């Protein structure tokens, strides 16, 4: 039945990932998967509507064929340099004498927290609750039924350029799909890779794909900071191509198959790699170390950018659980080890939860955002339908929506 279907699309700069999930009696399973290269999405932004929607049609068809179902309105990830985020606070007076806080009061304080001077052309994507404060007492997650005089709410707001968002919606309708909701890529990836304990302790999540590095920081269980940085695997590939004078396709192969990051303690592989030259028949022979040096200088630069962003956020000292790295670049050998060295915090690869994926294909950091999107959608539908039994396993997600 169509009301139990969830369709999501992760608009990556390297590939479009389309998933169809089905929910039956509180259990969800991913029953359709479509993955196609996305040449016309550049750093999260649609640069060619026709090509992007053609790719979307292909991805949708793959997922529909596999599942035997027709896609429902889609949840879509957003990323790109047009995304801004900030923390804001709303305040309302409950009553002079103090009385019980109602759902109505929550709505009022949310409205107040949403009031901010947006740049022209910016649209709000998320208003995510961080904490409620009653008469100066913070750390409250659900104040309904508590008594107080003054209610404050701290929120994390994520906005995006209305034209960039419009173009995505247009692309979706051109592909014959209905649109449901935008979800920031960093938030989406964090849902499938980061544990509740890590969020309580303080943790950063970096989803680094081909064109963007999407960062989100949790502290005391709440979203503290998020940012999109214009960095990703395509920069490493371009440098390999440029440095070795080989084609971009060959550079991508070399990076994936032989690329590694030099770390303080890692072994340096010996030997040489044979590769295609542009327009020439004879092969090019390159020592491993040379590939490692090119890859490493770019990776170090990327990680310095992350370090700067974390320091700027003010939370670098508040993430003892370290950084979880996901997205395709997390597959690069030595990347997480080097991250730990440069950022001076623990680091691990973020693999997405796979307890409801029926296929092993999705068991890779490249699918963290799309699987997180399914989780977001499930929780969102549950809230809409007001069916508390809908998805038992995701109680930790509830805070985001209450
Ligand atoms: N084994 C690997 N080693 C190094 N980089 C990889 C590997 N596998 C994928 N990548 C890189 O990851 C990126 C794609 O990751 P993905 O998260 O799917 O990106 P996007 O979401 O932007 O489409 C590409 O830049 C690709 O080169
Ligand atoms: Mg991605």
CSV table of C-alpha atoms and ligand atoms in Angstrom, one decimal:
chain,number,residue,atom,x,y,z
A,1,UNK,CA,0.0,0.0,0.0
A,2,UNK,CA,1.4,3.3,-1.0
A,3,UNK,CA,0.9,5.0,2.4
A,4,UNK,CA,3.5,2.6,3.9
A,5,UNK,CA,6.2,3.5,1.3
A,6,UNK,CA,9.1,5.8,1.9
A,7,UNK,CA,11.1,7.1,-1.0
A,8,UNK,CA,14.3,9.1,-0.6
A,9,UNK,CA,17.0,10.5,-2.9
A,10,UNK,CA,20.4,11.6,-1.9
A,11,UNK,CA,21.7,14.1,-4.4
A,12,UNK,CA,25.4,13.5,-4.3
A,13,UNK,CA,27.9,15.2,-6.5
A,14,UNK,CA,29.2,11.8,-7.6
A,15,UNK,CA,26.1,9.7,-7.6
A,16,UNK,CA,22.3,9.8,-7.1
A,17,UNK,CA,21.1,7.3,-4.5
A,18,UNK,CA,17.4,6.5,-4.7
A,19,UNK,CA,15.9,4.2,-2.0
A,20,UNK,CA,12.4,2.9,-1.6
A,21,UNK,CA,11.6,1.5,1.9
A,22,UNK,CA,8.5,-0.3,3.1
A,23,UNK,CA,7.1,-0.1,6.6
A,24,UNK,CA,5.1,-3.0,7.9
A,25,UNK,CA,3.9,-3.3,11.5
A,26,UNK,CA,6.7,-1.2,12.9
A,27,UNK,CA,9.5,-2.7,10.9
A,28,UNK,CA,11.1,-1.0,7.9
A,29,UNK,CA,13.0,-2.6,5.1
A,30,UNK,CA,14.7,-1.1,2.1
A,31,UNK,CA,13.2,-2.9,-0.9
A,32,UNK,CA,14.4,-0.8,-3.8
A,33,UNK,CA,17.8,0.7,-4.6
A,34,UNK,CA,18.8,2.9,-7.6
A,35,UNK,CA,22.3,4.3,-8.0
A,36,UNK,CA,23.4,6.3,-11.0
A,37,UNK,CA,26.3,8.8,-11.7
A,38,UNK,CA,25.2,12.4,-11.2
A,39,UNK,CA,27.3,14.4,-13.6
A,40,UNK,CA,25.1,17.5,-13.4
A,41,UNK,CA,25.1,18.0,-9.7
A,42,UNK,CA,28.0,20.1,-8.7
A,43,UNK,CA,28.8,20.5,-5.0
A,44,UNK,CA,25.2,19.9,-4.1
A,45,UNK,CA,23.8,22.3,-6.7
A,46,UNK,CA,21.9,21.3,-9.8
A,47,UNK,CA,23.8,22.8,-12.8
A,48,UNK,CA,21.9,21.2,-15.6
A,49,UNK,CA,18.2,20.6,-15.0
A,50,UNK,CA,17.7,18.2,-18.0
A,51,UNK,CA,20.7,16.0,-17.3
A,52,UNK,CA,20.0,16.0,-13.5
A,53,UNK,CA,16.3,15.0,-14.0
A,54,UNK,CA,17.3,12.3,-16.6
A,55,UNK,CA,19.6,10.8,-14.0
A,56,UNK,CA,16.9,11.0,-11.4
A,57,UNK,CA,14.5,9.1,-13.7
A,58,UNK,CA,17.1,6.4,-14.1
A,59,UNK,CA,17.7,6.1,-10.4
A,60,UNK,CA,14.0,6.0,-9.7
A,61,UNK,CA,13.4,3.3,-12.4
A,62,UNK,CA,16.1,1.1,-10.9
A,63,UNK,CA,14.6,1.4,-7.4
A,64,UNK,CA,11.0,0.9,-8.7
A,65,UNK,CA,12.0,-2.2,-10.8
A,66,UNK,CA,13.8,-3.8,-7.8
A,67,UNK,CA,10.9,-3.1,-5.4
A,68,UNK,CA,8.0,-3.6,-7.8
A,69,UNK,CA,6.5,-0.5,-6.3
A,70,UNK,CA,5.9,3.0,-7.6
A,71,UNK,CA,8.0,5.7,-5.8
A,72,UNK,CA,6.1,7.8,-3.2
A,73,UNK,CA,6.8,11.6,-2.7
A,74,UNK,CA,10.6,11.9,-2.1
A,75,UNK,CA,12.6,13.1,0.8
A,76,UNK,CA,15.7,14.8,-0.6
A,77,UNK,CA,19.1,15.6,0.9
A,78,UNK,CA,20.5,19.2,0.4
A,79,UNK,CA,24.0,20.3,0.6
A,80,UNK,CA,26.2,23.1,-1.0
A,81,UNK,CA,27.8,26.4,-0.3
A,82,UNK,CA,24.4,28.1,-0.2
A,83,UNK,CA,23.5,26.3,3.1
A,84,UNK,CA,23.8,28.5,6.3
A,85,UNK,CA,23.2,27.5,9.8
A,86,UNK,CA,23.0,29.2,13.1
A,87,UNK,CA,21.8,28.8,16.7
A,88,UNK,CA,18.8,30.9,17.8
A,89,UNK,CA,16.6,31.3,20.8
A,90,UNK,CA,12.9,32.0,21.4
A,91,UNK,CA,11.3,33.3,24.5
A,92,UNK,CA,7.7,33.4,25.7
A,93,UNK,CA,6.0,34.3,29.0
A,94,UNK,CA,3.8,31.5,30.3
A,95,UNK,CA,2.0,33.5,33.0
A,96,UNK,CA,3.0,35.9,35.8
A,97,UNK,CA,2.1,33.4,38.5
A,98,UNK,CA,3.4,30.4,36.6
A,99,UNK,CA,1.3,27.5,35.3
A,100,UNK,CA,1.7,24.2,33.4
A,101,UNK,CA,3.3,24.5,30.0
A,102,UNK,CA,1.0,23.3,27.2
A,103,UNK,CA,1.6,22.2,23.6
A,104,UNK,CA,0.3,25.6,22.6
A,105,UNK,CA,3.2,27.3,24.5
A,106,UNK,CA,5.6,25.0,22.7
A,107,UNK,CA,4.2,26.2,19.4
A,108,UNK,CA,4.5,29.9,20.5
A,109,UNK,CA,8.1,29.5,21.6
A,110,UNK,CA,9.0,27.7,18.4
A,111,UNK,CA,7.5,30.6,16.4
A,112,UNK,CA,9.6,33.0,18.4
A,113,UNK,CA,12.8,31.0,17.9
A,114,UNK,CA,12.2,31.0,14.2
A,115,UNK,CA,12.2,34.8,14.0
A,116,UNK,CA,15.4,35.9,12.5
A,117,UNK,CA,16.6,38.2,9.8
A,118,UNK,CA,17.2,36.0,6.8
A,119,UNK,CA,19.3,37.0,4.0
A,120,UNK,CA,17.1,37.8,1.0
A,121,UNK,CA,16.8,34.6,-1.0
A,122,UNK,CA,17.4,32.3,2.0
A,123,UNK,CA,14.7,29.8,3.0
A,124,UNK,CA,14.5,27.9,6.3
A,125,UNK,CA,15.1,24.1,5.9
A,126,UNK,CA,15.2,23.0,9.5
A,127,UNK,CA,14.4,24.4,12.9
A,128,UNK,CA,15.9,21.7,15.2
A,129,UNK,CA,15.2,21.9,18.9
A,130,UNK,CA,18.4,21.9,21.1
A,131,UNK,CA,17.0,22.5,24.5
A,132,UNK,CA,14.2,24.2,26.5
A,133,UNK,CA,14.9,26.4,29.4
A,134,UNK,CA,12.2,27.1,32.1
A,135,UNK,CA,12.9,30.0,34.4
A,136,UNK,CA,16.6,29.8,33.7
A,137,UNK,CA,16.7,26.0,34.2
A,138,UNK,CA,18.2,24.4,31.0
A,139,UNK,CA,18.7,21.0,29.6
A,140,UNK,CA,14.9,20.2,29.3
A,141,UNK,CA,13.9,18.1,26.3
A,142,UNK,CA,10.1,18.1,26.8
A,143,UNK,CA,8.6,20.8,28.9
A,144,UNK,CA,4.9,19.9,28.4
A,145,UNK,CA,3.2,19.6,31.8
A,146,UNK,CA,6.0,21.3,33.7
A,147,UNK,CA,5.3,24.5,35.5
A,148,UNK,CA,7.0,27.9,34.9
A,149,UNK,CA,6.8,31.6,34.3
A,150,UNK,CA,9.2,32.0,31.3
A,151,UNK,CA,9.9,29.4,28.6
A,152,UNK,CA,12.9,29.6,26.3
A,153,UNK,CA,13.8,27.3,23.5
A,154,UNK,CA,17.3,27.1,21.8
A,155,UNK,CA,17.2,25.9,18.2
A,156,UNK,CA,19.6,25.1,15.4
A,157,UNK,CA,18.4,26.7,12.2
A,158,UNK,CA,19.6,25.5,8.8
A,159,UNK,CA,18.7,27.6,5.7
A,160,UNK,CA,19.4,27.3,2.0
A,161,UNK,CA,19.2,29.5,-1.1
A,162,UNK,CA,15.6,29.5,-2.4
A,163,UNK,CA,16.8,29.4,-6.0
A,164,UNK,CA,19.0,26.3,-5.4
A,165,UNK,CA,16.1,24.6,-3.5
A,166,UNK,CA,13.6,25.6,-6.3
A,167,UNK,CA,15.9,24.1,-8.9
A,168,UNK,CA,16.0,20.8,-7.0
A,169,UNK,CA,12.2,20.8,-6.7
A,170,UNK,CA,11.9,21.5,-10.4
A,171,UNK,CA,14.3,18.7,-11.2
A,172,UNK,CA,12.2,16.3,-9.1
A,173,UNK,CA,8.9,17.3,-10.8
A,174,UNK,CA,10.6,17.0,-14.2
A,175,UNK,CA,11.5,13.5,-13.3
A,176,UNK,CA,7.8,12.8,-12.7
A,177,UNK,CA,8.2,12.6,-8.9
A,178,UNK,CA,6.4,14.4,-6.1
A,179,UNK,CA,8.4,16.3,-3.6
A,180,UNK,CA,8.1,15.7,0.2
A,181,UNK,CA,10.8,17.3,2.3
A,182,UNK,CA,14.4,18.6,2.2
A,183,UNK,CA,16.8,17.3,4.8
A,184,UNK,CA,20.3,18.7,5.4
A,185,UNK,CA,22.9,16.1,4.3
A,186,UNK,CA,24.9,16.4,7.5
A,187,UNK,CA,21.9,15.7,9.7
A,188,UNK,CA,20.8,12.8,7.5
A,189,UNK,CA,24.2,11.1,7.6
A,190,UNK,CA,24.5,11.6,11.4
A,191,UNK,CA,21.2,9.8,12.0
A,192,UNK,CA,22.6,6.5,10.5
A,193,UNK,CA,26.2,6.6,11.8
A,194,UNK,CA,26.4,8.3,15.2
A,195,UNK,CA,25.3,6.7,18.5
A,196,UNK,CA,23.3,8.4,21.2
A,197,UNK,CA,26.2,8.0,23.6
A,198,UNK,CA,28.6,9.7,21.2
A,199,UNK,CA,26.1,12.6,20.9
A,200,UNK,CA,25.8,12.9,24.7
A,201,UNK,CA,29.6,12.9,25.1
A,202,UNK,CA,30.1,15.3,22.2
A,203,UNK,CA,31.0,14.3,18.7
A,204,UNK,CA,31.5,15.6,15.1
A,205,UNK,CA,30.3,13.9,12.0
A,206,UNK,CA,31.8,14.6,8.6
A,207,UNK,CA,30.2,13.3,5.5
A,208,UNK,CA,32.8,13.8,2.8
A,209,UNK,CA,31.7,12.9,-0.7
A,210,UNK,CA,32.9,14.1,-4.1
A,211,UNK,CA,32.1,17.8,-3.9
A,212,UNK,CA,31.2,18.7,-0.3
A,213,UNK,CA,32.2,18.0,3.2
A,214,UNK,CA,29.1,18.2,5.4
A,215,UNK,CA,29.8,18.7,9.1
A,216,UNK,CA,27.6,18.5,12.1
A,217,UNK,CA,28.5,18.7,15.8
A,218,UNK,CA,26.6,17.3,18.7
A,219,UNK,CA,27.2,18.3,22.3
A,220,UNK,CA,25.3,17.2,25.4
A,221,UNK,CA,23.0,15.2,23.0
A,222,UNK,CA,22.0,18.3,21.1
A,223,UNK,CA,22.9,19.7,17.7
A,224,UNK,CA,25.5,22.4,18.4
A,225,UNK,CA,26.8,23.4,15.0
A,226,UNK,CA,26.6,22.5,11.3
A,227,UNK,CA,28.4,23.6,8.1
A,228,UNK,CA,29.0,22.7,4.5
A,229,UNK,CA,32.5,23.0,3.2
A,230,UNK,CA,33.3,23.0,-0.5
A,231,UNK,CA,35.8,20.1,-0.2
A,232,UNK,CA,35.7,16.6,-1.4
A,233,UNK,CA,37.1,13.6,-3.2
A,234,UNK,CA,37.0,15.3,-6.6
A,235,UNK,CA,39.8,17.7,-5.5
A,236,UNK,CA,42.0,14.7,-4.7
A,237,UNK,CA,41.2,13.1,-8.1
A,238,UNK,CA,41.9,16.3,-10.0
A,239,UNK,CA,45.3,16.7,-8.3
A,240,UNK,CA,46.2,13.1,-9.1
A,241,UNK,CA,45.3,13.7,-12.7
A,242,UNK,CA,47.2,17.0,-12.8
A,243,UNK,CA,50.2,15.7,-11.0
A,244,UNK,CA,50.6,12.5,-13.0
A,245,UNK,CA,49.2,14.0,-16.3
A,246,UNK,CA,46.6,11.3,-16.6
A,247,UNK,CA,42.9,11.5,-17.4
A,248,UNK,CA,40.4,12.2,-14.7
A,249,UNK,CA,38.9,8.7,-15.1
A,250,UNK,CA,42.2,7.1,-14.8
A,251,UNK,CA,43.1,9.3,-11.8
A,252,UNK,CA,39.8,8.3,-10.1
A,253,UNK,CA,40.8,4.6,-10.6
A,254,UNK,CA,44.3,5.2,-9.3
A,255,UNK,CA,43.0,7.0,-6.3
A,256,UNK,CA,40.5,4.4,-5.4
A,257,UNK,CA,42.7,1.4,-6.0
A,258,UNK,CA,46.1,2.6,-5.0
A,259,UNK,CA,45.6,5.9,-3.2
A,260,UNK,CA,46.6,6.2,0.4
A,261,UNK,CA,47.3,8.9,3.0
A,262,UNK,CA,50.7,9.1,4.6
A,263,UNK,CA,50.3,9.0,8.4
A,264,UNK,CA,52.9,9.4,11.1
A,265,UNK,CA,52.8,5.7,11.9
A,266,UNK,CA,51.5,4.1,8.7
A,267,UNK,CA,53.7,1.9,6.5
A,268,UNK,CA,54.6,3.3,3.1
A,269,UNK,CA,53.8,0.7,0.5
A,270,UNK,CA,56.8,-0.2,-1.8
A,271,UNK,CA,56.5,-0.8,-5.5
A,272,UNK,CA,55.1,0.8,-8.6
A,273,UNK,CA,51.7,1.2,-10.3
A,274,UNK,CA,51.1,1.0,-14.1
A,275,UNK,CA,48.6,3.4,-15.6
A,276,UNK,CA,47.2,4.7,-18.9
A,277,UNK,CA,48.7,7.9,-20.3
A,278,UNK,CA,46.5,10.3,-22.2
A,279,UNK,CA,46.6,9.5,-25.9
A,280,UNK,CA,49.6,7.3,-25.7
A,281,UNK,CA,49.9,3.5,-26.0
A,282,UNK,CA,52.8,2.9,-23.6
A,283,UNK,CA,52.0,2.8,-19.9
A,284,UNK,CA,53.1,5.2,-17.2
A,285,UNK,CA,54.9,3.7,-14.3
A,286,UNK,CA,54.6,5.6,-11.0
A,287,UNK,CA,56.0,4.6,-7.6
A,288,UNK,CA,53.3,4.2,-4.8
A,289,UNK,CA,55.0,6.9,-2.8
A,290,UNK,CA,54.4,9.5,-5.4
A,291,UNK,CA,50.7,8.7,-5.5
A,292,UNK,CA,50.7,8.8,-1.7
A,293,UNK,CA,52.4,12.2,-1.6
A,294,UNK,CA,49.9,13.8,-4.0
A,295,UNK,CA,46.9,12.3,-2.2
A,296,UNK,CA,48.3,13.2,1.2
A,297,UNK,CA,48.9,16.9,0.5
A,298,UNK,CA,45.3,17.4,-0.6
A,299,UNK,CA,43.9,15.3,2.3
A,300,UNK,CA,46.0,17.3,4.8
A,301,UNK,CA,44.6,20.5,3.3
A,302,UNK,CA,41.1,19.2,3.6
A,303,UNK,CA,41.6,18.2,7.2
A,304,UNK,CA,43.2,21.6,8.1
A,305,UNK,CA,39.9,23.1,6.7
A,306,UNK,CA,37.9,20.9,9.0
A,307,UNK,CA,40.1,21.7,12.0
A,308,UNK,CA,39.7,25.4,11.4
A,309,UNK,CA,35.9,25.0,11.1
A,310,UNK,CA,35.7,23.0,14.3
A,311,UNK,CA,37.9,25.6,16.1
A,312,UNK,CA,35.8,28.5,14.7
A,313,UNK,CA,32.6,26.7,15.9
A,314,UNK,CA,33.9,26.8,19.5
A,315,UNK,CA,33.2,23.1,20.0
A,316,UNK,CA,36.6,21.6,19.2
A,317,UNK,CA,37.2,21.2,22.9
A,318,UNK,CA,33.8,19.7,23.5
A,319,UNK,CA,33.9,16.6,21.4
A,320,UNK,CA,35.7,13.9,23.4
A,321,UNK,CA,34.0,11.2,21.3
A,322,UNK,CA,36.0,12.6,18.4
A,323,UNK,CA,35.0,12.7,14.7
A,324,UNK,CA,33.1,10.1,12.7
A,325,UNK,CA,34.0,10.2,9.1
A,326,UNK,CA,31.6,9.0,6.4
A,327,UNK,CA,30.9,9.5,2.7
A,328,UNK,CA,33.0,7.9,-0.1
A,329,UNK,CA,36.2,9.6,1.0
A,330,UNK,CA,36.1,7.7,4.3
A,331,UNK,CA,37.1,4.7,2.1
A,332,UNK,CA,40.5,6.3,1.3
A,333,UNK,CA,43.2,4.3,3.1
A,334,UNK,CA,44.7,6.2,6.0
A,335,UNK,CA,42.1,9.0,5.9
A,336,UNK,CA,40.6,8.5,9.4
A,337,UNK,CA,44.0,7.9,10.9
A,338,UNK,CA,45.3,11.1,9.4
A,339,UNK,CA,42.2,12.9,10.6
A,340,UNK,CA,43.0,11.9,14.1
A,341,UNK,CA,46.5,13.2,13.8
A,342,UNK,CA,45.6,16.5,12.4
A,343,UNK,CA,42.5,17.2,14.5
A,344,UNK,CA,44.0,15.7,17.6
A,345,UNK,CA,40.8,13.8,18.5
A,346,UNK,CA,39.7,10.2,18.0
A,347,UNK,CA,38.4,9.3,14.6
A,348,UNK,CA,36.5,6.4,13.1
A,349,UNK,CA,34.8,5.5,9.8
A,350,UNK,CA,31.0,5.9,10.0
A,351,UNK,CA,29.2,2.9,8.5
A,352,UNK,CA,25.5,3.3,8.2
A,353,UNK,CA,23.1,1.2,10.2
A,354,UNK,CA,22.2,-1.7,8.0
A,355,UNK,CA,19.6,-3.5,10.1
A,356,UNK,CA,16.8,-2.7,7.6
A,357,UNK,CA,18.7,-2.9,4.4
A,358,UNK,CA,17.9,-6.1,2.5
A,359,UNK,CA,21.1,-5.8,0.5
A,360,UNK,CA,24.8,-5.6,1.3
A,361,UNK,CA,25.4,-3.0,-1.4
A,362,UNK,CA,24.3,-0.3,1.1
A,363,UNK,CA,26.9,-1.4,3.7
A,364,UNK,CA,29.3,1.4,2.8
A,365,UNK,CA,29.9,5.0,4.0
A,366,UNK,CA,28.7,6.3,0.6
A,367,UNK,CA,25.1,5.4,1.7
A,368,UNK,CA,25.1,7.0,5.1
A,369,UNK,CA,23.1,10.0,3.9
A,370,UNK,CA,20.5,8.0,2.1
A,371,UNK,CA,19.9,5.5,4.9
A,372,UNK,CA,19.8,8.4,7.4
A,373,UNK,CA,17.2,9.9,5.1
A,374,UNK,CA,15.0,6.8,5.3
A,375,UNK,CA,15.3,7.0,9.1
A,376,UNK,CA,14.4,10.7,9.1
A,377,UNK,CA,11.4,10.0,6.8
A,378,UNK,CA,10.2,7.1,9.0
A,379,UNK,CA,10.2,9.3,12.1
A,380,UNK,CA,8.6,12.2,10.2
A,381,UNK,CA,5.8,10.0,8.9
A,382,UNK,CA,5.2,8.6,12.3
A,383,UNK,CA,4.9,12.1,13.8
A,384,UNK,CA,2.5,13.0,11.0
A,385,UNK,CA,0.4,9.9,11.5
A,386,UNK,CA,0.6,10.1,15.3
A,387,UNK,CA,1.2,6.4,15.5
A,388,UNK,CA,3.4,5.9,18.5
A,389,UNK,CA,4.1,2.2,17.7
A,390,UNK,CA,5.2,3.2,14.2
A,391,UNK,CA,9.0,2.8,14.5
A,392,UNK,CA,10.0,1.5,17.9
A,393,UNK,CA,13.7,1.3,17.2
A,394,UNK,CA,14.1,5.0,16.7
A,395,UNK,CA,13.1,6.5,20.0
A,396,UNK,CA,16.4,8.4,20.1
A,397,UNK,CA,15.3,10.3,17.0
A,398,UNK,CA,12.1,11.5,18.6
A,399,UNK,CA,13.6,14.6,20.2
A,400,UNK,CA,14.3,16.1,16.8
A,401,UNK,CA,10.6,16.1,16.0
A,402,UNK,CA,8.9,16.8,19.3
B,1,LIG,N1,37.9,3.4,-2.2
B,1,LIG,C1,37.9,4.7,-2.3
B,1,LIG,N2,39.1,5.4,-2.0
B,1,LIG,C2,39.1,6.7,-2.2
B,1,LIG,N3,38.0,7.5,-2.5
B,1,LIG,C3,36.9,6.8,-2.8
B,1,LIG,C4,36.8,5.4,-2.7
B,1,LIG,N4,35.5,5.1,-3.0
B,1,LIG,C5,34.9,6.3,-3.3
B,1,LIG,N5,35.7,7.3,-3.2
B,1,LIG,C6,35.4,8.7,-3.4
B,1,LIG,O1,34.2,9.1,-2.7
B,1,LIG,C7,33.5,10.1,-3.5
B,1,LIG,C8,32.1,9.6,-3.7
B,1,LIG,O2,31.5,9.4,-2.4
B,1,LIG,P1,30.0,9.7,-2.2
B,1,LIG,O3,29.8,9.8,-0.7
B,1,LIG,O4,29.1,8.8,-2.9
B,1,LIG,O5,29.9,11.2,-2.9
B,1,LIG,P2,28.6,12.1,-3.2
B,1,LIG,O6,27.7,12.0,-2.1
B,1,LIG,O7,29.2,13.4,-3.4
B,1,LIG,O8,28.0,11.5,-4.5
B,1,LIG,C9,34.2,10.2,-4.8
B,1,LIG,O9,35.0,11.4,-4.8
B,1,LIG,C10,35.1,9.0,-4.9
B,1,LIG,O10,36.3,9.2,-5.6
B,2,LIG,MG1,27.1,12.6,-0.3
